[in-house]
Tab-separated table of C-alpha atoms in Angstrom:
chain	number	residue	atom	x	y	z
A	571	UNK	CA	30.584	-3.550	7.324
A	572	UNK	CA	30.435	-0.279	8.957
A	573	UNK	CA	31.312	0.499	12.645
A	574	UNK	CA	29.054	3.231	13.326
A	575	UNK	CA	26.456	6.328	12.106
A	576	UNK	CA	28.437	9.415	12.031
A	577	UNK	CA	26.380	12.733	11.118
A	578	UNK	CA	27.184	16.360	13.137
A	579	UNK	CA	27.329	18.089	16.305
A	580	UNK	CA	26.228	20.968	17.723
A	581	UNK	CA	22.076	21.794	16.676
A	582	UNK	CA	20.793	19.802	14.740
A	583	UNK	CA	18.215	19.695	11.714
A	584	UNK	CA	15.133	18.397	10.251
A	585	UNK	CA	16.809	16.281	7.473
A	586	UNK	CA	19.596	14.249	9.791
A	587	UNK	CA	16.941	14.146	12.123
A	588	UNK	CA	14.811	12.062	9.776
A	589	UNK	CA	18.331	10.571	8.153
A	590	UNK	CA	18.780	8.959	10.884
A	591	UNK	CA	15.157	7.376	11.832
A	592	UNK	CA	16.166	5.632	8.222
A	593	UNK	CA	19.832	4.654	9.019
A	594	UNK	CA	19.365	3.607	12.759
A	595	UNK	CA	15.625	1.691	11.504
A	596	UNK	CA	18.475	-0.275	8.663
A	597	UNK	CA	21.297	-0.762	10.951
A	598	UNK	CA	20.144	-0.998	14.278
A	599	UNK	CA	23.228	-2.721	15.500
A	600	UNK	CA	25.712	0.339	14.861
A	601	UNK	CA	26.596	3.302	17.850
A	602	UNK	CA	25.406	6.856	16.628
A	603	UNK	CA	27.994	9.642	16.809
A	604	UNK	CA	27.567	12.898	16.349
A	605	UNK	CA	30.682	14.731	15.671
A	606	UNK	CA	32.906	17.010	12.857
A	607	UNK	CA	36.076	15.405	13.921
A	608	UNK	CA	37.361	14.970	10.536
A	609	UNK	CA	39.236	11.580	12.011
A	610	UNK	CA	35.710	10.462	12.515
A	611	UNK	CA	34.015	11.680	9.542
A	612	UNK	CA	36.569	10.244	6.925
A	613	UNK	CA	36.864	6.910	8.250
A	614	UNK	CA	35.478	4.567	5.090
A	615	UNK	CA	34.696	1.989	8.390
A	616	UNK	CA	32.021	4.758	9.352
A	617	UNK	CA	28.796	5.525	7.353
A	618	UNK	CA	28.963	9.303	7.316
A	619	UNK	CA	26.178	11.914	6.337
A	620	UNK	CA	25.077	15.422	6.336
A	621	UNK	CA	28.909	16.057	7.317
A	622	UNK	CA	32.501	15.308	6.038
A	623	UNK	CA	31.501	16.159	1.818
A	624	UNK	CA	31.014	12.367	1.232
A	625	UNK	CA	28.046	10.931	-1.278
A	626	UNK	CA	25.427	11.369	1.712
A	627	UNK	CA	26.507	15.319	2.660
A	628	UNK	CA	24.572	18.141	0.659
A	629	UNK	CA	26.732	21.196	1.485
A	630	UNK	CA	29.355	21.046	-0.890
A	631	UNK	CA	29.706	24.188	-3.463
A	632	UNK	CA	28.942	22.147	-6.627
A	633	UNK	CA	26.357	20.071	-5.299
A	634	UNK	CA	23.485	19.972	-8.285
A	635	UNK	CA	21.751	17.156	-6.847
A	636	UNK	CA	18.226	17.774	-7.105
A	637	UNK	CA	14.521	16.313	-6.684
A	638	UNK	CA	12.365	16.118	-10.114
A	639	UNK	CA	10.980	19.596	-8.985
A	640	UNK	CA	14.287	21.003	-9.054
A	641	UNK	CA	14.504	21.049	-5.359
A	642	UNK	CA	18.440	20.562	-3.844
A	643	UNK	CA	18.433	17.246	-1.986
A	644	UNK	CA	19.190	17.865	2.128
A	645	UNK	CA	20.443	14.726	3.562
A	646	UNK	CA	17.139	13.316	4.098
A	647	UNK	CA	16.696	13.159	0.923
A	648	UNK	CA	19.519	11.649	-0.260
A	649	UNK	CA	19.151	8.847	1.839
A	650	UNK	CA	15.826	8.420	0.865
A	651	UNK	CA	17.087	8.055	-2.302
A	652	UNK	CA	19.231	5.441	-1.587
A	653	UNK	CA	17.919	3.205	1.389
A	654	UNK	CA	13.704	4.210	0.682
A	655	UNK	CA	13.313	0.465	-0.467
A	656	UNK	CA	15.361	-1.389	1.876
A	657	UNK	CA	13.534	1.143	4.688
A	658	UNK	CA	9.550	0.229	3.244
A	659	UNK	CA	10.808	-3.331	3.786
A	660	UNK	CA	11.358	-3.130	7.592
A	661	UNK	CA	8.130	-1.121	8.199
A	662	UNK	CA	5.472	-2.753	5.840
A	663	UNK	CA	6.471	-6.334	4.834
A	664	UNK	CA	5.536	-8.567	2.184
A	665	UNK	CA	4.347	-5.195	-0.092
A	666	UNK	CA	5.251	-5.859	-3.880
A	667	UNK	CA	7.700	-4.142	-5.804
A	668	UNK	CA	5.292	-1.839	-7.245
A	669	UNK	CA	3.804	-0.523	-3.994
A	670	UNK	CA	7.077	-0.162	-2.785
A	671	UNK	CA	7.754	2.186	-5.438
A	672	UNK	CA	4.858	4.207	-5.628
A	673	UNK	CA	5.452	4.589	-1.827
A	674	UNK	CA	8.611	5.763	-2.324
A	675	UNK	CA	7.824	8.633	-4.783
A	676	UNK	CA	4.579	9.443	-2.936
A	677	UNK	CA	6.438	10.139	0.458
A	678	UNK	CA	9.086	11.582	-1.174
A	679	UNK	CA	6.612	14.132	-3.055
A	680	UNK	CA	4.177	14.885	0.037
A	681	UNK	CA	7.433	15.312	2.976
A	682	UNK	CA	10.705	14.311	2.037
A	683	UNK	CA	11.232	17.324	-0.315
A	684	UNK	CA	9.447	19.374	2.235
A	685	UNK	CA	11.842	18.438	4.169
A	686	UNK	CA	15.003	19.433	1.897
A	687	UNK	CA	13.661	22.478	0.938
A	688	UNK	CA	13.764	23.880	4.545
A	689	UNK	CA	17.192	22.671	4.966
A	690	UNK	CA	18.464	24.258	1.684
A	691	UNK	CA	16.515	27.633	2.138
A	692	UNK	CA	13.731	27.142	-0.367
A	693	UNK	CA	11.614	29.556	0.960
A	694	UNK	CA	8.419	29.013	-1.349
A	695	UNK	CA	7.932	25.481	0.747
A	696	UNK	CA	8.818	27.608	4.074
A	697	UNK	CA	5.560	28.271	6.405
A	698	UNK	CA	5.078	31.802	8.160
A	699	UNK	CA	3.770	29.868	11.460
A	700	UNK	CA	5.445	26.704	12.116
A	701	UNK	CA	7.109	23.968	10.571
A	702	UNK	CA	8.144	20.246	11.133
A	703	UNK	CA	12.122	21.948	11.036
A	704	UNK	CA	10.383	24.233	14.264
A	705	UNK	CA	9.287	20.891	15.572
A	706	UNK	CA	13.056	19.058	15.823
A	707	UNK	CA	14.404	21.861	16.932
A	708	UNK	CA	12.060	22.371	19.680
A	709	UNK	CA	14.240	19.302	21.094
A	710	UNK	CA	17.462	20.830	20.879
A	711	UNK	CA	19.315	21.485	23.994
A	712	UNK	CA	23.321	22.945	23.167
A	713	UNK	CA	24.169	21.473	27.313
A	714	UNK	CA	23.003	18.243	26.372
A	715	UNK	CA	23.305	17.338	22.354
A	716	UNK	CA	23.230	13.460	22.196
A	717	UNK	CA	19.997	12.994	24.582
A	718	UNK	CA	18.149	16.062	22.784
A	719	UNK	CA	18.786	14.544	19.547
A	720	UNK	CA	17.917	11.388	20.420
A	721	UNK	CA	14.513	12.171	21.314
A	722	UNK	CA	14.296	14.258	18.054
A	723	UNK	CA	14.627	10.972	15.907
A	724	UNK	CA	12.015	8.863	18.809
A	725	UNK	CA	10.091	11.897	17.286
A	726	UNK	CA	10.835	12.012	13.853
A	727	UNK	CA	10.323	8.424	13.705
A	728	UNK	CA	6.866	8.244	14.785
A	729	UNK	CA	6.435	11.259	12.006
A	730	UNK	CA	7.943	8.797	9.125
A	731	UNK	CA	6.604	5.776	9.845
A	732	UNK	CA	3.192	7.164	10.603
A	733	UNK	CA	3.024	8.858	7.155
A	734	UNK	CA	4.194	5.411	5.154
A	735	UNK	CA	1.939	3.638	6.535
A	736	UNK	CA	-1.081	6.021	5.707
A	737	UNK	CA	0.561	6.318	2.332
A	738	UNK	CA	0.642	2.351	1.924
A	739	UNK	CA	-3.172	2.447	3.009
A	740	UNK	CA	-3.664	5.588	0.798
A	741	UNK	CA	-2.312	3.496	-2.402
A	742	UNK	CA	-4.171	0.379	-1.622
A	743	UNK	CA	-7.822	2.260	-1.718
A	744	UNK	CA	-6.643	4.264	-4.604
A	745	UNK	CA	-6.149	1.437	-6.354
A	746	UNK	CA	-9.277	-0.552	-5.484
A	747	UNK	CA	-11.228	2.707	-6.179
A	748	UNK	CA	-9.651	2.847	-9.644
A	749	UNK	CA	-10.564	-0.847	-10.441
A	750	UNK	CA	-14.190	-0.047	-9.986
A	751	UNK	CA	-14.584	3.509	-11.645
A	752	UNK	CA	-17.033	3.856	-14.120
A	753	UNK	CA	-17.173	7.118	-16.248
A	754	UNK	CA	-20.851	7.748	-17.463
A	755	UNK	CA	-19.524	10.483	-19.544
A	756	UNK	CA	-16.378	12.261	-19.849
A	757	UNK	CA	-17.291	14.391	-17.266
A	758	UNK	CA	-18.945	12.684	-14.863
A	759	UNK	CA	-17.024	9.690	-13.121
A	760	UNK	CA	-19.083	6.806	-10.325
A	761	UNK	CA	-17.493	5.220	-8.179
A	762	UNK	CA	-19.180	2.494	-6.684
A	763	UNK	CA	-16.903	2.451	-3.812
A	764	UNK	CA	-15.154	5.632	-1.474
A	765	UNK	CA	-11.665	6.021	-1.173
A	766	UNK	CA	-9.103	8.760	-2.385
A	767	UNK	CA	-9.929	9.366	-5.844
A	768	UNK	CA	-8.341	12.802	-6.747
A	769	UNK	CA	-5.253	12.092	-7.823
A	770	UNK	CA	-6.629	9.830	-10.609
A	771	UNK	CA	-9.633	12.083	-11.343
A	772	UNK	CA	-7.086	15.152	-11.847
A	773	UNK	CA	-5.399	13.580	-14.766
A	774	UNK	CA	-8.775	14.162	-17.058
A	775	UNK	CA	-8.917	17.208	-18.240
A	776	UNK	CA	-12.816	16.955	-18.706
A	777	UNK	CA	-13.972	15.479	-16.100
A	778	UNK	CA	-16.147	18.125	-13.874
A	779	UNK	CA	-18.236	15.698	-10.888
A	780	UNK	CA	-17.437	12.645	-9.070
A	781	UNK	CA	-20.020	10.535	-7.719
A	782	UNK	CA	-19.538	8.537	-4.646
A	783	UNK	CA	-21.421	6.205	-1.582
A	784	UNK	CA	-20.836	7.656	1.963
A	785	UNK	CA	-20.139	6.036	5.077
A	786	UNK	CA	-23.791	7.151	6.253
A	787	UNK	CA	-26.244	5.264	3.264
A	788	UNK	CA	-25.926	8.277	1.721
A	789	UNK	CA	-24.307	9.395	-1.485
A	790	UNK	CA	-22.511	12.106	-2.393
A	791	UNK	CA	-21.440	14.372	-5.767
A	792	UNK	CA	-18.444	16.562	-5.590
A	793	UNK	CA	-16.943	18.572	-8.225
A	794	UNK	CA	-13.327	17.837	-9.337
A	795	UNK	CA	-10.357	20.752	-8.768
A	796	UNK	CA	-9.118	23.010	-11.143
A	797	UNK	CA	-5.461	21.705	-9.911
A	798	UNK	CA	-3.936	19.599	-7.701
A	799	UNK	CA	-4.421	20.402	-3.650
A	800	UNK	CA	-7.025	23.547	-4.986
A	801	UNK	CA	-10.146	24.065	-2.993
A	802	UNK	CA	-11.282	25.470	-5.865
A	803	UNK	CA	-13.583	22.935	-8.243
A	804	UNK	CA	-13.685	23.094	-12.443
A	805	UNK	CA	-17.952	23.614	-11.541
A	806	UNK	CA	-19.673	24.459	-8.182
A	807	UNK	CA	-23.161	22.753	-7.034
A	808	UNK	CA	-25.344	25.965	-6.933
A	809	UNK	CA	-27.745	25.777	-4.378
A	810	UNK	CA	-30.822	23.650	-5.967
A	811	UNK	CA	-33.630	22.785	-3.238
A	812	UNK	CA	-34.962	19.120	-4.716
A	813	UNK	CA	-36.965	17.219	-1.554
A	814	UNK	CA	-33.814	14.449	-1.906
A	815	UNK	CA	-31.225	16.904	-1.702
A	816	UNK	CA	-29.811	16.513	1.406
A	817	UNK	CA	-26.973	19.603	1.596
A	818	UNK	CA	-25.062	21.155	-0.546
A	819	UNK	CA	-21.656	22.854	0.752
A	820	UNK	CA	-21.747	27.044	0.703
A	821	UNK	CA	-18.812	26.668	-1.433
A	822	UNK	CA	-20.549	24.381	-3.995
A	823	UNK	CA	-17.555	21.882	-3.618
A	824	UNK	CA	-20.133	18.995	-2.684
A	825	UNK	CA	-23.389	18.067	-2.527
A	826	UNK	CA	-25.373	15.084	-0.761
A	827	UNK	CA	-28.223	13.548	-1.824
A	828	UNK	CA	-30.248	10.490	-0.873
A	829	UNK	CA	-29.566	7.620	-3.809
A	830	UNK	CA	-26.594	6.654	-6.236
A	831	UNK	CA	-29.697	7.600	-8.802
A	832	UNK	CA	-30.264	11.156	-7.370
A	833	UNK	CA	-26.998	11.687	-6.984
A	834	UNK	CA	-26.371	10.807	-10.772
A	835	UNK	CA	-29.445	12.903	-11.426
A	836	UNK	CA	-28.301	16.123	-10.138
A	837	UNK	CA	-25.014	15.551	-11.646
A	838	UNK	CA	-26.245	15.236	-15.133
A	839	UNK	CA	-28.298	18.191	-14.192
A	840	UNK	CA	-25.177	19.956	-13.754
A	841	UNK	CA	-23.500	19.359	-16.668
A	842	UNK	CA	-26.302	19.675	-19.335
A	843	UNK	CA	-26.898	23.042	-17.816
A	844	UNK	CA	-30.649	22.339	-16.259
A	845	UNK	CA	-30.438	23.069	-12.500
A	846	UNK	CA	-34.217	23.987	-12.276
């Protein structure tokens, strides 16, 4: 069993910031050190990352080591890799194996490799304002090390456990959403319920509208993206003035209308060309 956390001194970074909201969540019981002593570092008793070149520090030379977009892992991710389940476990109990890993690969895909990239210099996933790496080391203070950092991972935590458990929630409505899709053709899809639907609709290549209930009675059409996380749609809603036509967004990415029939209605309208 190990004796205690060991990741660096001096300022610290995004990815052993949100390393260790994993480790310290899993082993709750061990001391947290925060040195380069290399006494430290290569002690097998201590679990060691993001420092000493062991199988949880990125910074070696011939590191290749990579996410499935080709991004270099950071420590964060490479305990993610490692610990993700055993970490899901402790925050959302009693999920099944397969929500565990969808979780996994969702959060990995939406922050962890975020995450990585800014540690390893990626600089397409590197914002021009501000960044959750700006955020950490807002917290950094080089006269006191150990209390800064320890309020980065209070932070940090809040940040990972916040976004599993919207990504848990996330899955769950996907999934009920799925279950009660209908497609009336291939390019118009109902669903009978709301909930995220994108990430399903996006894998059919046809399919131009979705038509959905909203929270308010009424219902609502809105055209599918040309890609994933585009605000751009395959067809916008021109603007049509029918007396159940409630709005219709300037950009033509949605419309609302009074009924699931109307709704339906101008949808087909849509797609068969006869917006008059």
């Amino acid at each position: 069993m190990y004796q205690q956390l060991v990741t660096h001194n001096g300022k610290f970074h995004a990815d052993d910031v949100f390393a260790s909201v994993v480790l310290t969540r899993l082993f709750p019981e061990l001391p947290l050190v925060r040195t380069r002593e290399e006494q430290v570092t290569t002690d097998e008793h201590n679990f060691v990352y993001d420092v000493g070149g062991g199988e949880f520090d990125h910074h070696g030379i011939d590191d290749q080591r990579k996410h499935e977009n080709g991004v270099p892992m950071a420590a964060f991710g490479l305990i993610w890799q490692s610990f993700a389940e055993q970490y899901l476990e402790k925050i959302v109990p009693d999920m099944g194996s397969d929500m565990i890993a969808n979780t996994k690969k969702h959060v990995e895909k939406s922050f962890i490799i975020g995450v990585d990239a800014l540690d390893n210099g990626v600089s397409e996933y590197q914002s021009p304002s501000f960044t959750i790496s700006d955020a950490i080391n807002d917290f950094y203070d080089e006269d006191n090390e150990m209390v800064s950092f320890k309020k980065a991972v209070a932070f940090a935590k809040g940040i990972l456990e916040n976004r599993v458990q919207k990504t848990v929630a996330k899955l769950i409505a996907e999934k009920e959403v799925i279950e009660n899709a209908t497609f009336i053709t291939d390019e118009l899809l109902l669903l009978p319920v709301s909930g995220p639907w994108k990430d399903y609709a996006e894998q059919f290549d046809n399919l131009r509208f979705v038509v959905m209930p909203r929270k308010d009675g009424n219902w609502m059409i809105q055209g599918v993206p040309v890609s994933h996380g585009s605000f751009e749609v395959k067809q916008p809603i021109p603007q049509i003035e029918k007396p159940w036509i409630t709005f219709i967004h300037r950009t033509g990415f949605m419309g609302v209308v009074d009924t699931k029939e109307h709704a339906l209605e101008l949808a087909m309208m849509l797609i068969d060309g006869n917006c008059n």
